[in-house]
PDB file of C-alpha atoms and ligand atoms in Angstrom:
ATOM      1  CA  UNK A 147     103.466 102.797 114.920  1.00  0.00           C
ATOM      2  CA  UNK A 148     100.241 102.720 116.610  1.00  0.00           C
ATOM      3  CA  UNK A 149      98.017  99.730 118.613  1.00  0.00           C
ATOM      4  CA  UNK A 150      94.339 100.725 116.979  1.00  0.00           C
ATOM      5  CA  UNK A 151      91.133  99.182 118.218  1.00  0.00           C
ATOM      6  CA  UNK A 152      88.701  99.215 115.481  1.00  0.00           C
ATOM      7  CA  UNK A 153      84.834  98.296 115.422  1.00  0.00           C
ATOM      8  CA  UNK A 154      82.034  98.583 113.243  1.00  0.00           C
ATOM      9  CA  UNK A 155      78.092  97.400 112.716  1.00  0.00           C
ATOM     10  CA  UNK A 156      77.058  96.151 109.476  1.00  0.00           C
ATOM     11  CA  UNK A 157      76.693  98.949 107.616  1.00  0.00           C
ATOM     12  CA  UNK A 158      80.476  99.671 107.903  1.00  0.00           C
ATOM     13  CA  UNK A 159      81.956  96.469 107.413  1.00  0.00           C
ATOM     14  CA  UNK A 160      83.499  97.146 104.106  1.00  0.00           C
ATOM     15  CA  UNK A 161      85.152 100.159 105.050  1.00  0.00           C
ATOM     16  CA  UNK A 162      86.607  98.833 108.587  1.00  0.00           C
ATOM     17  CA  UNK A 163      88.326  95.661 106.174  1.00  0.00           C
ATOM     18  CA  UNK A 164      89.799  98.015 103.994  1.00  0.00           C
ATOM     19  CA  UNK A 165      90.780 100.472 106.359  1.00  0.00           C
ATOM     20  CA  UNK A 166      92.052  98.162 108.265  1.00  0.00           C
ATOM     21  CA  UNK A 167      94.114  96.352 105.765  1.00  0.00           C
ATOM     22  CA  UNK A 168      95.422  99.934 105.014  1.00  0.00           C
ATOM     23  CA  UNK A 169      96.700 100.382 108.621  1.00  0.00           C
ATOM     24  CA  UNK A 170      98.168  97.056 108.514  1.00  0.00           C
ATOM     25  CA  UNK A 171     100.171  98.159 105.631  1.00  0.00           C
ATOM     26  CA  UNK A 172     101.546 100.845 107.037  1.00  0.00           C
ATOM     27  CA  UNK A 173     102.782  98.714 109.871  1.00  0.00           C
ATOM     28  CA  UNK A 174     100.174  99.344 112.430  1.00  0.00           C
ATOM     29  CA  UNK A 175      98.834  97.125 114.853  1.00  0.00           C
ATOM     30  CA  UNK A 176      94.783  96.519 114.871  1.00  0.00           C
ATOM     31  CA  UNK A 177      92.430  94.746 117.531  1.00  0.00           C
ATOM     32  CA  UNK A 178      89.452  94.552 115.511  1.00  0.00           C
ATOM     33  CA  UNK A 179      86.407  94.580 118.071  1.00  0.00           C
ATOM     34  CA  UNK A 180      84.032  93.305 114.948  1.00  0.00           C
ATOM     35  CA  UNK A 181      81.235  92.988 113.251  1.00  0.00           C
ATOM     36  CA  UNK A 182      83.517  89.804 110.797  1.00  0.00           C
ATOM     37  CA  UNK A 183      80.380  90.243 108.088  1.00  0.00           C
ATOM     38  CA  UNK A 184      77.857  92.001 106.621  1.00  0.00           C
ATOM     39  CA  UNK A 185      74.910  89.909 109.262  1.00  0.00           C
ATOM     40  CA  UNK A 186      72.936  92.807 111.095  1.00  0.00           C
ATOM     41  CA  UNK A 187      74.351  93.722 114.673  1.00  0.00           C
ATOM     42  CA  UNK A 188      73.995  96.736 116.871  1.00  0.00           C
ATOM     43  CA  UNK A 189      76.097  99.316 116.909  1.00  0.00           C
ATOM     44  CA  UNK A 190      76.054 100.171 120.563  1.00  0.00           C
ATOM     45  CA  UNK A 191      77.337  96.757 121.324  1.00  0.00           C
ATOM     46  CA  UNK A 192      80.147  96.998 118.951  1.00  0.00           C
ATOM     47  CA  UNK A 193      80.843 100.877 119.998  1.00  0.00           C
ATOM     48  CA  UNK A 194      81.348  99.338 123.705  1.00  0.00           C
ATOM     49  CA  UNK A 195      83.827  96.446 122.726  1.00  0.00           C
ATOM     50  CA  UNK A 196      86.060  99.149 120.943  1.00  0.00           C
ATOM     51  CA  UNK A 197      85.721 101.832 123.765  1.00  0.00           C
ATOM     52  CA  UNK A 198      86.289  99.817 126.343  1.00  0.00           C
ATOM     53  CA  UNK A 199      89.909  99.082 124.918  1.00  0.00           C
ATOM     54  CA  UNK A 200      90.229 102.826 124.255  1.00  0.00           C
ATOM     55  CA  UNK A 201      89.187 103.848 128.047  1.00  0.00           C
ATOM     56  CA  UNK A 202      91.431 101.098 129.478  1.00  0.00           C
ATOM     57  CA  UNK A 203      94.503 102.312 127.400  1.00  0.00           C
ATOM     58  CA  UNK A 204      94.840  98.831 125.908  1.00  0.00           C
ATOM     59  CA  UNK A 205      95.005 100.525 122.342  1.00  0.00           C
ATOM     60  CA  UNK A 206      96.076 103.924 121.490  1.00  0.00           C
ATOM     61  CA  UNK A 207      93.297 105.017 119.704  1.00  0.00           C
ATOM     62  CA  UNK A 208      90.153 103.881 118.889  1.00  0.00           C
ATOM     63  CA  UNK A 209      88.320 103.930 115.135  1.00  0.00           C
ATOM     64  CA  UNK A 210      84.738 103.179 115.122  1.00  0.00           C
ATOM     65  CA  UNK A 211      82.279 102.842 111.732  1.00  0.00           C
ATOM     66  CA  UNK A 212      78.580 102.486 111.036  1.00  0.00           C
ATOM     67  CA  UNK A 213      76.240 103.612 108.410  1.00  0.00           C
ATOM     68  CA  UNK A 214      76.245 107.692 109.476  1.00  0.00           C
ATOM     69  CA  UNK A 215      79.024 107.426 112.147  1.00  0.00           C
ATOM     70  CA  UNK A 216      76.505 108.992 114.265  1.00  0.00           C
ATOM     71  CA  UNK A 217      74.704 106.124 116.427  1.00  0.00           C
ATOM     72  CA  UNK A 218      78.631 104.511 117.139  1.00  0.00           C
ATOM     73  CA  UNK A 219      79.990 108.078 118.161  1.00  0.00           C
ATOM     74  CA  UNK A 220      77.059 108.315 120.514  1.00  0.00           C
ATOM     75  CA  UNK A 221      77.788 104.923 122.115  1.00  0.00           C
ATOM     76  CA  UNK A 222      81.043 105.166 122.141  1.00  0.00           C
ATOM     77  CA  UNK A 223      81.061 108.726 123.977  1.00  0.00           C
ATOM     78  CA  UNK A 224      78.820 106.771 126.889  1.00  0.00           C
ATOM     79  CA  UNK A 225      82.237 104.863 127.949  1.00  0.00           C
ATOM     80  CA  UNK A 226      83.722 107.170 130.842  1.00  0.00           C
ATOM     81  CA  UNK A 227      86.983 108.874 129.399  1.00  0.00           C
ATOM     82  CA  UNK A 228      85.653 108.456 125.585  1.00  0.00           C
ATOM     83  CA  UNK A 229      86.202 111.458 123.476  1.00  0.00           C
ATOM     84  CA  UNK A 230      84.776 110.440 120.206  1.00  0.00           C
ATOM     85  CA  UNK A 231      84.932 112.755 117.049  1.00  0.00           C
ATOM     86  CA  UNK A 232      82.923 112.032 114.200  1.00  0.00           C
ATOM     87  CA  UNK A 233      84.662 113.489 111.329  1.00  0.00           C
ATOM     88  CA  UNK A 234      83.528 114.024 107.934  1.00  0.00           C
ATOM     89  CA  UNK A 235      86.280 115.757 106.346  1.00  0.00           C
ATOM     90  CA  UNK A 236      90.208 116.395 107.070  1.00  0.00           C
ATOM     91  CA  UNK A 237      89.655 119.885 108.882  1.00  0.00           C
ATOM     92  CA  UNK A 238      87.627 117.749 111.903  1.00  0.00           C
ATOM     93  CA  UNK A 239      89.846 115.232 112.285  1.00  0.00           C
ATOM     94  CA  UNK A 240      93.056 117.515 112.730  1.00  0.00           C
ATOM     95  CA  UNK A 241      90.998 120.330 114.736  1.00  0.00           C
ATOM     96  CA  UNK A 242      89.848 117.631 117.077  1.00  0.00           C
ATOM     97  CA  UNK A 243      93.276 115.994 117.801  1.00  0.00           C
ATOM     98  CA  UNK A 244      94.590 119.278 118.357  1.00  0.00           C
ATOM     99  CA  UNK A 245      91.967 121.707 119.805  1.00  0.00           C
ATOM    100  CA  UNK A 246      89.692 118.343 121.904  1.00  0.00           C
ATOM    101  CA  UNK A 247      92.854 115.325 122.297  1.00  0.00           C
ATOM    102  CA  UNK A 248      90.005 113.030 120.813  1.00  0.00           C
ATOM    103  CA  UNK A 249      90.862 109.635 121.671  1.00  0.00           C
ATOM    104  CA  UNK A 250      88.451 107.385 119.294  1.00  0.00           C
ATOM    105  CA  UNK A 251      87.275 108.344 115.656  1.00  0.00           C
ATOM    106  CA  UNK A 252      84.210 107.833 113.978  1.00  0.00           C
ATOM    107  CA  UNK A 253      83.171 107.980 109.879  1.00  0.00           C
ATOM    108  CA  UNK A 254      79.803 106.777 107.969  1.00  0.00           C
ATOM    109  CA  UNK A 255      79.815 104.640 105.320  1.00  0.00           C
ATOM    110  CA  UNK A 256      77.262 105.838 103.383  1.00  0.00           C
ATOM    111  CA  UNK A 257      78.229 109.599 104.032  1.00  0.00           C
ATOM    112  CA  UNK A 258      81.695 109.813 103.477  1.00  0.00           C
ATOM    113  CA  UNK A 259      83.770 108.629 100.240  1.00  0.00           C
ATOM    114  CA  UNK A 260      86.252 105.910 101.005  1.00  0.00           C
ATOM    115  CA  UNK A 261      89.054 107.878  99.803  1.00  0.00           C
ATOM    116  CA  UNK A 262      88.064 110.756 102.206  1.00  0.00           C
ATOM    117  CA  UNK A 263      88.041 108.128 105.100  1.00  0.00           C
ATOM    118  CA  UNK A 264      91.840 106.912 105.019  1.00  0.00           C
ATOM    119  CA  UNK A 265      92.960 110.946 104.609  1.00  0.00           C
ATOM    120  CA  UNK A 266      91.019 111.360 107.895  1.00  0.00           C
ATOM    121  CA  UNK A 267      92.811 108.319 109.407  1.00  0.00           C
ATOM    122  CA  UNK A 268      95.708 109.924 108.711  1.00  0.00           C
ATOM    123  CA  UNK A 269      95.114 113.006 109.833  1.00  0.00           C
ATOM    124  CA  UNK A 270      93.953 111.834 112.971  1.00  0.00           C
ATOM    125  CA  UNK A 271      96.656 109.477 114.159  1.00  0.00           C
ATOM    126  CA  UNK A 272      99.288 111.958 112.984  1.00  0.00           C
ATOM    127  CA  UNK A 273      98.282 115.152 114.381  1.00  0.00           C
ATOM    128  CA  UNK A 274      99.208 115.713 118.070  1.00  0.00           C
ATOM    129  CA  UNK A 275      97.211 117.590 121.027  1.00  0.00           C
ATOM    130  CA  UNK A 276      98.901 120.803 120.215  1.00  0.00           C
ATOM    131  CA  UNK A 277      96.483 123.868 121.597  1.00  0.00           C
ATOM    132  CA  UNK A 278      97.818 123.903 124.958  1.00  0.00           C
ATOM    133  CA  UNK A 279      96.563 124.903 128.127  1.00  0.00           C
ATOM    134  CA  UNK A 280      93.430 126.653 126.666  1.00  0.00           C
ATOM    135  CA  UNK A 281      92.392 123.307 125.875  1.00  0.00           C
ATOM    136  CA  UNK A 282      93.121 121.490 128.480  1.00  0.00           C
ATOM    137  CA  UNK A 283      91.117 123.331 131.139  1.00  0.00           C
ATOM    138  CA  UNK A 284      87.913 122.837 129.215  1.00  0.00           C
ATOM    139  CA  UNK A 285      89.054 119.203 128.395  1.00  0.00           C
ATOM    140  CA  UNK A 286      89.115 118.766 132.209  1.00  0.00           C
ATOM    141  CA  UNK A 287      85.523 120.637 132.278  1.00  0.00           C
ATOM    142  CA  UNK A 288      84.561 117.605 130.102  1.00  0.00           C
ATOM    143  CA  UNK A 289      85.829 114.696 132.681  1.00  0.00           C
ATOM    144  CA  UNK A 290      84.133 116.714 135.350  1.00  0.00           C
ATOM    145  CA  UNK A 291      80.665 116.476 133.662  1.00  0.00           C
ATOM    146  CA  UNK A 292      81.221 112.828 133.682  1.00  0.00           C
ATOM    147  CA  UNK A 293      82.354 112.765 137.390  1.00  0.00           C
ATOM    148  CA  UNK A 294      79.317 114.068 138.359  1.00  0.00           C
ATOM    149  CA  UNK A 295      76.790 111.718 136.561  1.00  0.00           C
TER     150      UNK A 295
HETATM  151  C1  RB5 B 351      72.155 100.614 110.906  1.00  0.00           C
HETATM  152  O1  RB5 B 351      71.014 100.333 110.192  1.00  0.00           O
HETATM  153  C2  RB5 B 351      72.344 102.117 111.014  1.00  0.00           C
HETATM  154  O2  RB5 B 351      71.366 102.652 111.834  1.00  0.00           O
HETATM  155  C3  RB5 B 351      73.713 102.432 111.574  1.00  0.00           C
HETATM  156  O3  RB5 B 351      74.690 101.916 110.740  1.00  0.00           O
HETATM  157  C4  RB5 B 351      74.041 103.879 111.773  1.00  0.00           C
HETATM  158  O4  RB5 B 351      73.831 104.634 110.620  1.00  0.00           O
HETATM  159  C5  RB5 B 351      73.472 104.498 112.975  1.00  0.00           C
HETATM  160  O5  RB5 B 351      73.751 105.648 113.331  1.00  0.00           O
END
């Protein structure tokens, strides 16, 4: 069982309750970073809150939502040590647990069918960093870019 910080803005709030009911089902443990309605807020604030716990290991994973997935992936990759996948389908979420050890998740609402979403969850806490070396080194290329900002 996993400790999962979840977030989303408005345009994901339906998805990040059931989700997260889901995941609560299954046993899992969930700090939910927000939004609590459907009352606009902005996804880079809520992107931050759920990174933040990602970055300082207090959850194991992160799983962020907004309308596209696309502005809270962006945020979320600001936060130093954030690798943040947005998937859209199965393949993505196991190729970048296994080929880039990504550390928060990101799905769309209005993109990607509910059903589709909790396979990706699943896919993505359950598949391990697997590729190795290889992967690794350009892993390592990534935290360099970031040391040098
Ligand atoms: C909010 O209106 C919308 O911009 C947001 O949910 C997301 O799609 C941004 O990438």
């Amino acid at each position: 069982m996993m400790k999962i910080g979840m977030a989303c803005d408005h345009g994901a709030y339906t998805y990040k309750e059931e989700i997260k009911q889901m995941l609560i089902d299954e046993g899992h443990e969930v700090v939910d970073c927000g939004c609590h309605d459907t009352n606009s807020v902005d996804y880079p604030d809520m992107a931050k809150a759920c990174a933040d716990l990602v970055a300082n290991k207090e959850v194991d994973k992160g799983i962020v939502m907004c309308g596209t997935g696309i502005g809270i992936s962006i945020a979320a990759n600001k936060v130093k040590g954030i690798r943040c996948a947005l998937c859209t389908d199965v393949t993505m979420a196991r190729l970048t647990r296994e080929h880039n050890d990504a550390n928060m998740l990101s799905m769309g609402q209005r993109t990607t069918g509910i059903e589709t979403c909790k396979d990706i969850v699943h896919t993505f806490l359950n598949t391990p960093f697997s590729e190795g070396e290889r992967h690794k080194g350009r892993i390592a290329k990534i935290s360099a870019i970031e040391d040098a900002q």
